[in-house]
Short mmCIF file of C-alpha atoms in Angstrom, two decimals:
data_model
loop_
_atom_site.label_atom_id
_atom_site.label_comp_id
_atom_site.label_asym_id
_atom_site.label_seq_id
_atom_site.Cartn_x
_atom_site.Cartn_y
_atom_site.Cartn_z
CA MET F 1 -26.45 -3.34 37.29
CA VAL F 2 -24.64 -2.49 34.04
CA ASP F 3 -21.26 -3.02 35.70
CA GLY F 4 -22.43 -6.37 37.06
CA GLY F 5 -23.61 -7.43 33.60
CA LEU F 6 -20.32 -6.49 32.02
CA GLN F 7 -18.43 -8.39 34.70
CA PHE F 8 -20.58 -11.46 34.06
CA LEU F 9 -19.92 -11.26 30.31
CA LYS F 10 -16.21 -10.88 30.96
CA GLU F 11 -16.18 -13.98 33.16
CA VAL F 12 -18.04 -15.96 30.48
CA THR F 13 -15.78 -14.85 27.64
CA ASP F 14 -12.66 -15.53 29.70
CA LYS F 15 -13.68 -19.21 29.73
CA VAL F 16 -13.91 -19.38 25.93
CA ARG F 17 -10.74 -20.80 24.44
CA GLU F 18 -11.31 -19.86 20.81
CA LYS F 19 -11.29 -16.08 21.27
CA PRO F 20 -10.92 -15.23 17.54
CA LYS F 21 -14.08 -17.18 16.65
CA LEU F 22 -16.03 -15.59 19.53
CA LYS F 23 -14.88 -12.14 18.41
CA ALA F 24 -15.73 -12.94 14.79
CA ILE F 25 -19.33 -13.95 15.60
CA TYR F 26 -19.94 -10.99 17.90
CA THR F 27 -18.56 -8.34 15.56
CA TRP F 28 -20.29 -9.83 12.52
CA LEU F 29 -23.69 -9.65 14.25
CA LEU F 30 -22.88 -6.13 15.45
CA SER F 31 -21.97 -5.05 11.91
CA LEU F 32 -25.30 -6.35 10.59
CA ILE F 33 -27.20 -4.25 13.14
CA LYS F 34 -25.08 -1.13 12.66
CA GLY F 35 -25.00 -1.56 8.90
CA SER F 36 -28.80 -1.82 8.77
CA ASP F 37 -29.10 1.30 10.88
CA LEU F 38 -26.63 3.12 8.64
CA LEU F 39 -28.48 2.19 5.45
CA ALA F 40 -31.83 3.11 6.99
CA SER F 41 -30.49 6.51 8.04
CA ARG F 42 -29.08 7.20 4.58
CA ARG F 43 -32.41 6.44 2.93
CA PHE F 44 -34.78 7.94 5.51
CA GLY F 45 -34.73 11.47 4.12
CA GLU F 46 -35.62 10.30 0.62
CA ARG F 47 -38.33 7.82 1.61
CA ALA F 48 -39.93 9.86 4.41
CA LYS F 49 -41.12 12.43 1.89
CA GLU F 50 -43.14 9.69 0.18
CA LEU F 51 -44.83 8.50 3.36
CA ALA F 52 -48.42 9.30 4.11
CA GLU F 53 -50.80 7.78 6.61
CA GLY F 54 -51.89 4.34 5.52
CA GLU F 55 -49.33 4.12 2.69
CA VAL F 56 -46.31 2.71 4.49
CA GLY F 57 -46.65 -0.73 2.91
CA GLN F 58 -46.73 0.74 -0.58
CA VAL F 59 -43.53 2.73 -0.06
CA LEU F 60 -41.28 0.20 1.71
CA HIS F 61 -39.78 -2.12 -0.88
CA GLU F 62 -36.77 -4.44 -0.91
CA PRO F 63 -33.69 -3.13 0.94
CA PRO F 64 -31.67 -0.84 -1.34
CA GLN F 65 -28.46 -2.04 -2.98
CA LEU F 66 -26.34 1.08 -2.64
CA TRP F 67 -23.24 -0.65 -4.00
CA ASP F 68 -22.59 -3.91 -5.74
CA LEU F 69 -19.52 -5.72 -7.00
CA PRO F 70 -19.32 -5.91 -10.81
CA HIS F 71 -20.25 -9.27 -12.32
CA ASP F 72 -17.66 -8.79 -15.06
CA LEU F 73 -14.70 -8.10 -12.76
CA GLU F 74 -12.29 -10.35 -14.67
CA ARG F 75 -13.10 -8.58 -17.95
CA ARG F 76 -12.58 -5.16 -16.34
CA VAL F 77 -9.24 -6.23 -14.91
CA LEU F 78 -7.78 -7.84 -18.04
CA GLN F 79 -9.34 -5.43 -20.58
CA GLY F 80 -8.94 -7.93 -23.41
CA LYS F 81 -5.31 -8.78 -22.57
CA LYS F 82 -4.07 -12.31 -22.03
CA PRO F 83 -3.10 -12.82 -18.37
CA TYR F 84 0.47 -13.66 -17.46
CA LYS F 85 0.99 -17.29 -16.48
CA TYR F 86 1.12 -16.51 -12.76
CA GLN F 87 -2.03 -14.36 -13.02
CA ALA F 88 -3.88 -17.26 -14.63
CA GLU F 89 -2.60 -19.53 -11.86
CA ILE F 90 -3.76 -17.31 -9.01
CA SER F 91 -7.14 -16.72 -10.64
CA SER F 92 -7.87 -20.47 -10.45
CA LEU F 93 -6.66 -21.07 -6.88
CA ASP F 94 -9.13 -22.34 -4.29
CA GLU F 95 -6.86 -21.82 -1.26
CA PRO F 96 -7.97 -19.00 1.09
CA PHE F 97 -4.43 -18.02 2.18
CA VAL F 98 -1.94 -17.07 -0.54
CA VAL F 99 1.54 -15.54 -0.87
CA LEU F 100 2.30 -13.83 -4.18
CA ARG F 101 5.84 -12.96 -5.19
CA ALA F 102 6.20 -11.00 -8.44
CA PRO F 103 8.50 -8.19 -9.66
CA CYS F 104 7.43 -4.57 -9.81
CA GLY F 105 5.53 -3.63 -12.95
CA ARG F 106 4.22 -7.16 -13.60
CA GLY F 107 0.58 -6.68 -12.63
CA LYS F 108 0.40 -7.75 -8.97
CA THR F 109 -2.65 -5.55 -8.38
CA GLU F 110 -4.46 -7.12 -11.33
CA ALA F 111 -3.50 -10.57 -10.03
CA ALA F 112 -4.95 -9.66 -6.62
CA LEU F 113 -8.25 -8.64 -8.21
CA LEU F 114 -8.40 -11.91 -10.18
CA TRP F 115 -7.81 -13.80 -6.93
CA PHE F 116 -10.54 -11.78 -5.24
CA SER F 117 -12.95 -12.56 -8.08
CA ARG F 118 -12.32 -16.26 -7.47
CA VAL F 119 -12.91 -15.86 -3.70
CA VAL F 120 -16.21 -14.05 -4.34
CA GLY F 121 -17.24 -16.76 -6.81
CA ARG F 122 -16.77 -19.37 -4.06
CA GLY F 123 -19.00 -17.34 -1.74
CA GLU F 124 -16.20 -16.72 0.78
CA ALA F 125 -16.23 -12.90 0.68
CA GLU F 126 -18.41 -10.01 -0.40
CA ARG F 127 -16.03 -7.10 0.04
CA LEU F 128 -12.34 -6.38 -0.59
CA ILE F 129 -9.84 -4.62 1.68
CA PHE F 130 -6.45 -3.45 0.44
CA ALA F 131 -4.05 -2.94 3.38
CA MET F 132 -1.23 -0.63 2.32
CA PRO F 133 2.00 0.45 4.04
CA THR F 134 1.58 4.24 3.71
CA GLN F 135 -0.92 7.02 3.11
CA VAL F 136 0.67 7.79 -0.26
CA THR F 137 0.28 4.23 -1.49
CA SER F 138 -3.29 4.13 -0.15
CA ASN F 139 -4.24 7.22 -2.15
CA ALA F 140 -2.61 5.83 -5.31
CA MET F 141 -4.36 2.46 -4.90
CA ARG F 142 -7.74 4.12 -4.38
CA GLU F 143 -7.33 5.96 -7.67
CA ARG F 144 -6.44 2.72 -9.48
CA LEU F 145 -9.35 0.77 -8.03
CA THR F 146 -11.95 3.44 -8.83
CA LYS F 147 -11.20 2.78 -12.51
CA VAL F 148 -12.26 -0.84 -12.01
CA PHE F 149 -15.11 -0.58 -9.49
CA GLY F 150 -16.25 3.03 -9.91
CA PRO F 151 -15.62 5.88 -7.42
CA ASP F 152 -18.75 5.29 -5.31
CA ALA F 153 -17.80 1.68 -4.53
CA VAL F 154 -14.27 2.38 -3.24
CA GLY F 155 -13.67 3.66 0.28
CA LEU F 156 -10.48 5.16 1.71
CA TYR F 157 -9.23 5.56 5.26
CA HIS F 158 -5.95 6.59 6.86
CA GLY F 159 -4.68 9.25 9.25
CA ARG F 160 -5.26 12.05 6.73
CA SER F 161 -7.95 10.58 4.54
CA TYR F 162 -10.47 13.26 5.56
CA LEU F 163 -8.27 15.82 3.78
CA GLU F 164 -8.13 13.53 0.74
CA HIS F 165 -11.91 13.24 0.71
CA ARG F 166 -12.21 17.03 0.98
CA GLU F 167 -9.90 17.38 -2.02
CA ILE F 168 -11.90 14.80 -3.99
CA ALA F 169 -15.13 16.65 -3.18
CA ARG F 170 -13.52 19.94 -4.21
CA LEU F 171 -12.35 18.53 -7.54
CA LEU F 172 -15.79 17.07 -8.24
CA GLY F 173 -17.36 20.41 -7.41
CA ARG F 174 -15.03 22.15 -9.83
CA GLU F 175 -16.25 19.84 -12.62
CA ALA F 176 -19.94 20.43 -11.84
CA PRO F 177 -22.06 23.07 -13.63
CA GLU F 178 -21.80 26.50 -12.04
CA ASP F 179 -25.32 26.39 -10.60
CA GLU F 180 -24.64 22.98 -9.01
CA GLU F 181 -21.31 23.70 -7.28
CA PRO F 182 -21.50 22.40 -3.68
CA HIS F 183 -21.09 24.74 -0.74
CA PRO F 184 -17.93 24.21 1.37
CA GLU F 185 -20.11 22.98 4.23
CA VAL F 186 -21.67 20.40 1.92
CA GLU F 187 -18.17 19.31 0.78
CA ALA F 188 -17.14 18.92 4.42
CA GLU F 189 -20.20 16.81 5.22
CA LEU F 190 -19.60 14.59 2.19
CA ALA F 191 -15.98 14.15 3.23
CA ARG F 192 -16.96 13.23 6.80
CA GLU F 193 -19.44 10.63 5.56
CA GLU F 194 -16.95 9.09 3.12
CA ASN F 195 -14.27 9.06 5.80
CA PHE F 196 -16.58 7.24 8.21
CA LEU F 197 -17.50 4.61 5.61
CA GLY F 198 -13.81 4.10 4.96
CA GLU F 199 -12.99 3.87 8.66
CA VAL F 200 -15.47 1.02 9.24
CA MET F 201 -14.57 -0.61 5.88
CA PHE F 202 -18.25 -0.70 4.90
CA LYS F 203 -18.05 -0.29 1.14
CA PRO F 204 -17.51 -3.18 -1.31
CA VAL F 205 -13.87 -2.07 -1.64
CA THR F 206 -11.80 -0.24 0.98
CA VAL F 207 -8.20 0.93 0.81
CA THR F 208 -6.62 1.54 4.20
CA THR F 209 -3.30 1.33 6.00
CA VAL F 210 -2.02 -1.71 7.88
CA ASP F 211 -1.89 0.19 11.18
CA HIS F 212 -5.61 1.01 10.94
CA LEU F 213 -6.37 -2.65 10.27
CA LEU F 214 -4.35 -3.64 13.35
CA TYR F 215 -6.20 -1.10 15.52
CA THR F 216 -9.46 -2.70 14.35
CA PHE F 217 -8.59 -5.89 16.24
CA VAL F 218 -7.82 -4.19 19.57
CA HIS F 219 -10.57 -1.59 20.10
CA GLY F 220 -8.19 1.01 18.73
CA TYR F 221 -10.99 3.46 17.83
CA ARG F 222 -14.68 3.95 18.65
CA GLN F 223 -16.12 2.00 15.73
CA ALA F 224 -13.49 -0.76 15.76
CA ASP F 225 -15.95 -3.59 16.44
CA PHE F 226 -18.28 -2.39 13.65
CA ALA F 227 -15.28 -2.37 11.32
CA LEU F 228 -14.13 -5.82 12.46
CA GLY F 229 -17.60 -7.12 11.71
CA CYS F 230 -17.23 -5.84 8.15
CA VAL F 231 -13.81 -7.50 7.96
CA GLN F 232 -15.50 -10.86 8.66
CA THR F 233 -17.06 -10.80 5.18
CA ALA F 234 -13.96 -9.46 3.42
CA ALA F 235 -10.95 -10.77 1.57
CA ILE F 236 -7.81 -8.82 2.47
CA VAL F 237 -4.85 -8.00 0.25
CA PHE F 238 -1.63 -6.97 2.01
CA ASP F 239 0.54 -5.10 -0.48
CA GLU F 240 4.33 -4.64 -0.22
CA VAL F 241 4.64 -6.95 2.80
CA HIS F 242 8.45 -6.69 2.74
CA TYR F 243 8.27 -2.94 3.46
CA TYR F 244 7.72 -3.05 7.23
CA ASP F 245 10.29 -2.92 9.99
CA ARG F 246 11.00 -5.75 12.42
CA LYS F 247 8.45 -4.55 15.00
CA MET F 248 5.58 -4.24 12.52
CA LEU F 249 6.41 -7.57 10.86
CA SER F 250 6.21 -9.22 14.28
CA GLU F 251 2.71 -7.77 14.80
CA LEU F 252 1.67 -8.80 11.28
CA ARG F 253 2.79 -12.36 11.94
CA GLU F 254 0.22 -12.51 14.75
CA LEU F 255 -2.43 -10.72 12.70
CA PHE F 256 -2.08 -13.34 9.97
CA ARG F 257 -2.57 -16.06 12.60
CA ILE F 258 -5.78 -14.43 13.85
CA LEU F 259 -7.07 -14.06 10.30
CA ARG F 260 -6.44 -17.76 9.70
CA GLU F 261 -8.33 -18.67 12.89
CA MET F 262 -11.23 -16.42 11.83
CA GLY F 263 -11.21 -17.98 8.36
CA ILE F 264 -10.75 -14.64 6.59
CA PRO F 265 -9.18 -15.10 3.11
CA HIS F 266 -6.04 -13.00 2.62
CA LEU F 267 -3.30 -12.52 0.06
CA LEU F 268 0.23 -11.30 0.87
CA MET F 269 2.07 -9.60 -2.01
CA SER F 270 5.66 -8.51 -2.50
CA GLY F 271 8.29 -8.19 -5.17
CA THR F 272 11.17 -9.11 -2.85
CA LEU F 273 9.73 -11.25 -0.06
CA PRO F 274 12.63 -13.12 1.62
CA ASP F 275 12.27 -16.77 2.62
CA PHE F 276 13.08 -15.90 6.26
CA LEU F 277 9.82 -13.94 6.45
CA ILE F 278 7.81 -16.86 5.08
CA ASP F 279 9.41 -19.11 7.70
CA GLN F 280 9.18 -16.79 10.71
CA ALA F 281 5.74 -15.43 9.88
CA ARG F 282 4.59 -19.07 9.74
CA LEU F 283 3.33 -18.82 6.18
CA GLY F 284 4.33 -22.37 5.25
CA GLU F 285 0.71 -23.47 4.82
CA TYR F 286 -0.05 -20.65 2.37
CA ALA F 287 -0.22 -21.34 -1.35
CA LEU F 288 2.84 -19.74 -2.97
CA VAL F 289 2.45 -18.18 -6.41
CA GLU F 290 5.51 -16.79 -8.18
CA ASP F 291 6.00 -14.91 -11.42
CA GLU F 292 8.95 -16.97 -12.62
CA GLU F 293 8.86 -15.42 -16.10
CA GLY F 294 9.05 -11.84 -14.82
CA ALA F 295 11.67 -12.78 -12.23
CA SER F 296 14.00 -13.89 -15.03
CA PHE F 297 13.99 -10.49 -16.78
CA THR F 298 17.07 -8.26 -16.40
CA PRO F 299 15.63 -4.73 -16.65
CA PHE F 300 18.65 -2.85 -15.28
CA LEU F 301 22.41 -2.93 -14.87
CA ILE F 302 23.92 -2.39 -11.41
CA GLU F 303 26.90 -0.07 -11.08
CA LYS F 304 28.63 0.41 -7.70
CA ARG F 305 30.49 3.56 -6.66
CA GLU F 306 32.66 3.72 -3.56
CA GLU F 307 32.42 7.51 -3.24
CA PRO F 308 29.32 8.91 -1.50
CA LEU F 309 26.48 10.57 -3.36
CA ILE F 310 26.49 13.23 -0.63
CA VAL F 311 28.69 13.51 2.48
CA LYS F 312 26.72 13.61 5.72
CA GLY F 313 27.77 16.45 8.01
CA ILE F 314 29.17 18.87 5.44
CA TRP F 315 26.40 18.02 2.95
CA GLU F 316 28.73 18.16 -0.03
CA VAL F 317 27.13 16.68 -3.17
CA ASN F 318 29.27 14.56 -5.50
CA ARG F 319 30.30 16.92 -8.32
CA ASP F 320 30.77 14.15 -10.89
CA LEU F 321 27.28 12.94 -10.12
CA VAL F 322 25.81 16.41 -10.60
CA ASP F 323 27.48 16.68 -14.01
CA GLU F 324 26.22 13.21 -14.96
CA ILE F 325 22.67 14.09 -13.96
CA LEU F 326 22.76 17.38 -15.87
CA GLU F 327 24.11 15.61 -18.97
CA GLY F 328 21.23 13.10 -18.79
CA HIS F 329 18.77 15.91 -18.29
CA GLU F 330 20.03 17.60 -21.45
CA ARG F 331 19.38 14.33 -23.31
CA GLY F 332 15.77 14.30 -22.13
CA LEU F 333 16.02 11.43 -19.64
CA VAL F 334 13.69 10.66 -16.75
CA GLN F 335 16.06 10.30 -13.77
CA PHE F 336 15.38 9.46 -10.13
CA VAL F 337 17.80 10.26 -7.29
CA VAL F 338 16.96 8.35 -4.10
CA LEU F 339 18.43 9.39 -0.74
CA ASN F 340 18.13 7.70 2.65
CA THR F 341 17.20 10.82 4.66
CA VAL F 342 15.14 13.96 4.12
CA ARG F 343 18.09 16.31 4.76
CA LYS F 344 20.17 14.63 2.05
CA ALA F 345 17.30 14.81 -0.44
CA GLN F 346 16.83 18.52 0.31
CA GLU F 347 20.53 19.27 -0.22
CA VAL F 348 20.72 17.39 -3.53
CA TYR F 349 17.57 19.10 -4.77
CA LYS F 350 18.97 22.52 -3.81
CA VAL F 351 22.21 21.93 -5.74
CA LEU F 352 20.38 20.78 -8.88
CA ARG F 353 18.11 23.84 -8.77
CA GLU F 354 21.16 26.08 -8.33
CA GLU F 355 22.65 24.43 -11.41
CA GLY F 356 19.75 25.76 -13.44
CA VAL F 357 17.30 22.87 -13.69
CA PRO F 358 13.92 24.56 -14.36
CA ARG F 359 11.40 24.35 -11.54
CA GLU F 360 8.82 22.57 -13.72
CA GLU F 361 11.33 19.82 -14.63
CA ILE F 362 12.31 18.73 -11.11
CA GLU F 363 10.37 17.48 -8.08
CA LEU F 364 11.39 16.89 -4.47
CA LEU F 365 9.39 14.22 -2.65
CA HIS F 366 9.69 13.22 1.00
CA SER F 367 7.54 12.61 4.08
CA ARG F 368 7.87 16.03 5.75
CA PHE F 369 5.76 18.02 3.32
CA CYS F 370 2.33 18.96 4.62
CA TYR F 371 -0.33 16.68 3.24
CA VAL F 372 -1.89 19.03 0.68
CA HIS F 373 1.48 20.08 -0.77
CA ARG F 374 2.72 16.52 -1.02
CA ARG F 375 -0.42 15.36 -2.82
CA GLU F 376 -0.07 18.24 -5.27
CA LYS F 377 3.54 17.24 -5.94
CA GLU F 378 2.54 13.62 -6.52
CA ARG F 379 -0.25 14.57 -8.91
CA ARG F 380 2.01 16.97 -10.82
CA MET F 381 4.72 14.33 -11.20
CA MET F 382 2.31 11.56 -12.21
CA GLU F 383 0.63 13.81 -14.77
CA ARG F 384 3.98 14.73 -16.33
CA LEU F 385 5.02 11.07 -16.55
CA ARG F 386 1.67 9.98 -18.01
CA GLU F 387 1.89 12.66 -20.68
CA GLY F 388 5.48 11.71 -21.52
CA ARG F 389 6.88 15.21 -20.93
CA ARG F 390 10.65 15.02 -20.73
CA PRO F 391 13.12 15.59 -19.18
CA LEU F 392 12.19 14.99 -15.55
CA LEU F 393 14.23 14.81 -12.35
CA LEU F 394 12.77 13.32 -9.17
CA VAL F 395 14.76 13.66 -5.95
CA SER F 396 13.17 11.43 -3.33
CA THR F 397 13.56 9.46 -0.12
CA GLN F 398 12.31 5.91 0.56
CA VAL F 399 8.72 7.02 -0.18
CA ILE F 400 9.46 6.03 -3.78
CA GLU F 401 9.83 2.36 -2.84
CA VAL F 402 6.23 1.26 -2.58
CA SER F 403 3.26 0.97 -4.95
CA LEU F 404 3.95 4.03 -7.11
CA ASP F 405 3.42 3.14 -10.76
CA ILE F 406 6.28 5.27 -12.14
CA SER F 407 9.38 4.45 -14.15
CA SER F 408 12.73 6.11 -14.89
CA ASP F 409 15.49 5.75 -17.48
CA ARG F 410 18.25 5.94 -14.90
CA MET F 411 18.41 5.81 -11.11
CA PHE F 412 21.04 7.01 -8.64
CA THR F 413 20.57 5.70 -5.12
CA GLU F 414 22.29 5.42 -1.79
CA LEU F 415 22.97 1.93 -0.47
CA ALA F 416 20.05 0.35 1.40
CA PRO F 417 19.07 -3.19 2.47
CA MET F 418 18.75 -5.55 -0.48
CA ASP F 419 14.94 -5.70 -0.46
CA ALA F 420 14.72 -1.89 -0.34
CA LEU F 421 17.14 -1.59 -3.27
CA GLY F 422 15.04 -4.07 -5.21
CA GLN F 423 11.92 -2.01 -4.59
CA ARG F 424 13.66 1.21 -5.64
CA ALA F 425 14.84 -0.52 -8.79
CA GLY F 426 11.21 -1.41 -9.47
CA ARG F 427 10.87 2.25 -10.55
CA LEU F 428 13.59 1.79 -13.21
CA ASN F 429 12.82 0.53 -16.73
CA ARG F 430 9.66 -0.89 -15.20
CA GLY F 431 8.39 -4.16 -16.68
CA ALA F 432 11.17 -4.42 -19.33
CA LYS F 433 12.81 -7.73 -20.27
CA ALA F 434 16.36 -6.40 -20.80
CA CYS F 435 18.39 -3.50 -19.40
CA ASP F 436 19.20 -1.76 -22.72
CA GLY F 437 21.54 0.66 -20.96
CA HIS F 438 19.26 1.42 -17.98
CA LYS F 439 21.48 1.73 -14.92
CA LEU F 440 20.97 1.47 -11.18
CA VAL F 441 23.95 3.39 -9.75
CA VAL F 442 24.50 2.56 -6.05
CA PHE F 443 26.62 4.85 -3.82
CA ARG F 444 28.09 4.04 -0.41
CA PRO F 445 26.60 6.53 2.10
CA LEU F 446 29.47 8.00 4.16
CA THR F 447 29.88 10.49 6.98
CA VAL F 448 32.48 13.28 6.96
CA GLU F 449 34.74 10.94 8.98
CA GLY F 450 34.53 8.35 6.23
CA ASP F 451 32.34 5.90 8.19
CA LEU F 452 29.34 4.13 6.69
CA ASP F 453 26.16 6.11 7.39
CA TYR F 454 23.52 3.56 8.37
CA LEU F 455 20.59 5.93 8.85
CA PRO F 456 17.73 5.04 8.76
CA TYR F 457 18.75 1.37 8.80
CA LYS F 458 20.65 1.17 12.10
CA ASP F 459 18.66 -1.88 13.23
CA VAL F 460 19.80 -3.85 10.15
CA LYS F 461 23.46 -2.79 9.91
CA SER F 462 24.62 -6.29 9.02
CA VAL F 463 22.05 -6.50 6.22
CA VAL F 464 23.28 -3.18 4.75
CA GLU F 465 26.91 -4.31 4.90
CA ALA F 466 26.11 -7.71 3.36
CA THR F 467 24.15 -6.01 0.59
CA TRP F 468 27.18 -3.97 -0.52
CA GLU F 469 29.41 -7.03 -0.49
CA ILE F 470 27.05 -9.19 -2.53
CA LEU F 471 25.99 -6.62 -5.14
CA PRO F 472 27.56 -7.39 -8.53
CA GLU F 473 28.17 -4.95 -11.36
CA ALA F 474 26.09 -6.70 -13.98
CA PRO F 475 22.63 -6.94 -15.53
CA THR F 476 20.33 -8.07 -12.73
CA SER F 477 17.10 -10.06 -12.48
CA TYR F 478 14.54 -10.12 -9.68
CA ALA F 479 15.28 -13.82 -9.24
CA LYS F 480 18.82 -12.81 -8.27
CA ILE F 481 17.56 -10.02 -5.98
CA LYS F 482 15.32 -12.52 -4.19
CA GLU F 483 18.29 -14.89 -3.82
CA TRP F 484 20.44 -12.07 -2.39
CA CYS F 485 17.63 -11.09 0.00
CA ASP F 486 17.66 -14.63 1.38
CA ILE F 487 21.43 -14.45 1.89
CA THR F 488 21.55 -11.00 3.49
CA TYR F 489 18.62 -11.75 5.85
CA ALA F 490 19.80 -15.27 6.74
CA ASP F 491 20.41 -14.38 10.43
CA TYR F 492 17.50 -11.94 10.82
CA THR F 493 14.74 -12.78 13.32
CA LEU F 494 11.40 -11.27 14.23
CA GLY F 495 10.59 -10.15 17.77
CA VAL F 496 7.82 -10.58 20.32
CA ALA F 497 4.49 -9.02 19.34
CA GLN F 498 1.97 -7.19 21.55
CA LEU F 499 -1.06 -8.09 19.45
CA PRO F 500 -1.89 -11.48 21.06
CA GLU F 501 -2.12 -9.98 24.58
CA LEU F 502 -4.07 -6.91 23.44
CA PHE F 503 -6.46 -8.97 21.33
CA GLU F 504 -7.13 -11.27 24.28
CA LYS F 505 -7.96 -8.29 26.50
CA CYS F 506 -10.20 -6.73 23.84
CA THR F 507 -12.33 -9.79 23.02
CA LEU F 508 -15.34 -8.26 24.78
#
């Protein structure tokens, strides 16, 4: 009988042409039921103790408001500062679909929150979802947003978010009085609950990864429909849209289409978003907001070097570079060295340590560290930068490119596609109007045979080659970087996505 009923429903839904709207209505109703059940379960233990025969009516009051969005969100975001021109513009927009292009260090996150405040004011959303490219950027964004909304109102979910929630619970326990320290089992239960709320995007604010959001639309996990119901009442911010590879951008193009059909407000943000992506992702109907003032600043000087930073194969590090880094370290500079692969980053770090750089003054950051160790490294580095302790050396891979609010005095980097170079440079003299001697030194990555080493950018070889040819040796603005992105990606196209077919199959 159950199988027959499911078959009947499938036949009915197959006849519906507007699948996104059908899915939106179904999941929204489901989320109301599941959300009510969730809230009732959370409160049952507290209220049951008050119940006595004949007193139920006296105990049951209005449904509890466990979380609420602040009514003074704009004040919390601006903190008495005058908004930049583009921030004021986006805060007054009434369009539900927006593209924001602004340089690193110019307050894109604050602009997104001002936009969200406007969306809430129009009654078009009651929760906010930040969709981030990586786990690292998700963790960093959660920390930023808790300062605005409070820690209880901000959820987090990604592939390792349970470990992050355990760490948060442990840190909170360490701050509690000795007689109130939670037991490890209690910490684990708190982490599981927080992770679940993040997974279904139930809280007023949730930070998650783009892949989790995509899985939500295709029954990618057990509670996907509950989560998609919560998405129906959300506004979504996609940060660092330029970051993804061709395959993911193709899927996102289709996700944006589904969001438009469902009427879900969303904002796409990037510092170096090329025009080809706006065209091929069919974003022409979106309102475009640009930080023209910030784009005109020239915060760094580009310097090109033909010799490699490190030779792939024999792993020989450029001796002149090592001397230059050590000289800057002696002068108390904050310097970042960015490599294209983990092996190269490891070799450069090893040489600098062998040259006597103290352990507490240098960090190595890449994606292969186990989660706990990597988070400790990030926290240690961020704390040192916040406190202004100099000198500091950071040897990193591409993980430095997205959403990390850090800045250096000088950066040495291997050649990468133009948009990636622009994002790396966003961690150099961040937010400044003029270069004042701050240099972005770009090295050609070579193999031992003298060939250009394209890893990990083999699928965009022509873009890498065009980037080297077009790079000038001069003070550089983000307006110029955007122009060069358009040139180097002129012939780049997106591919065929799987999302439309999977979404169609997963409507019921």
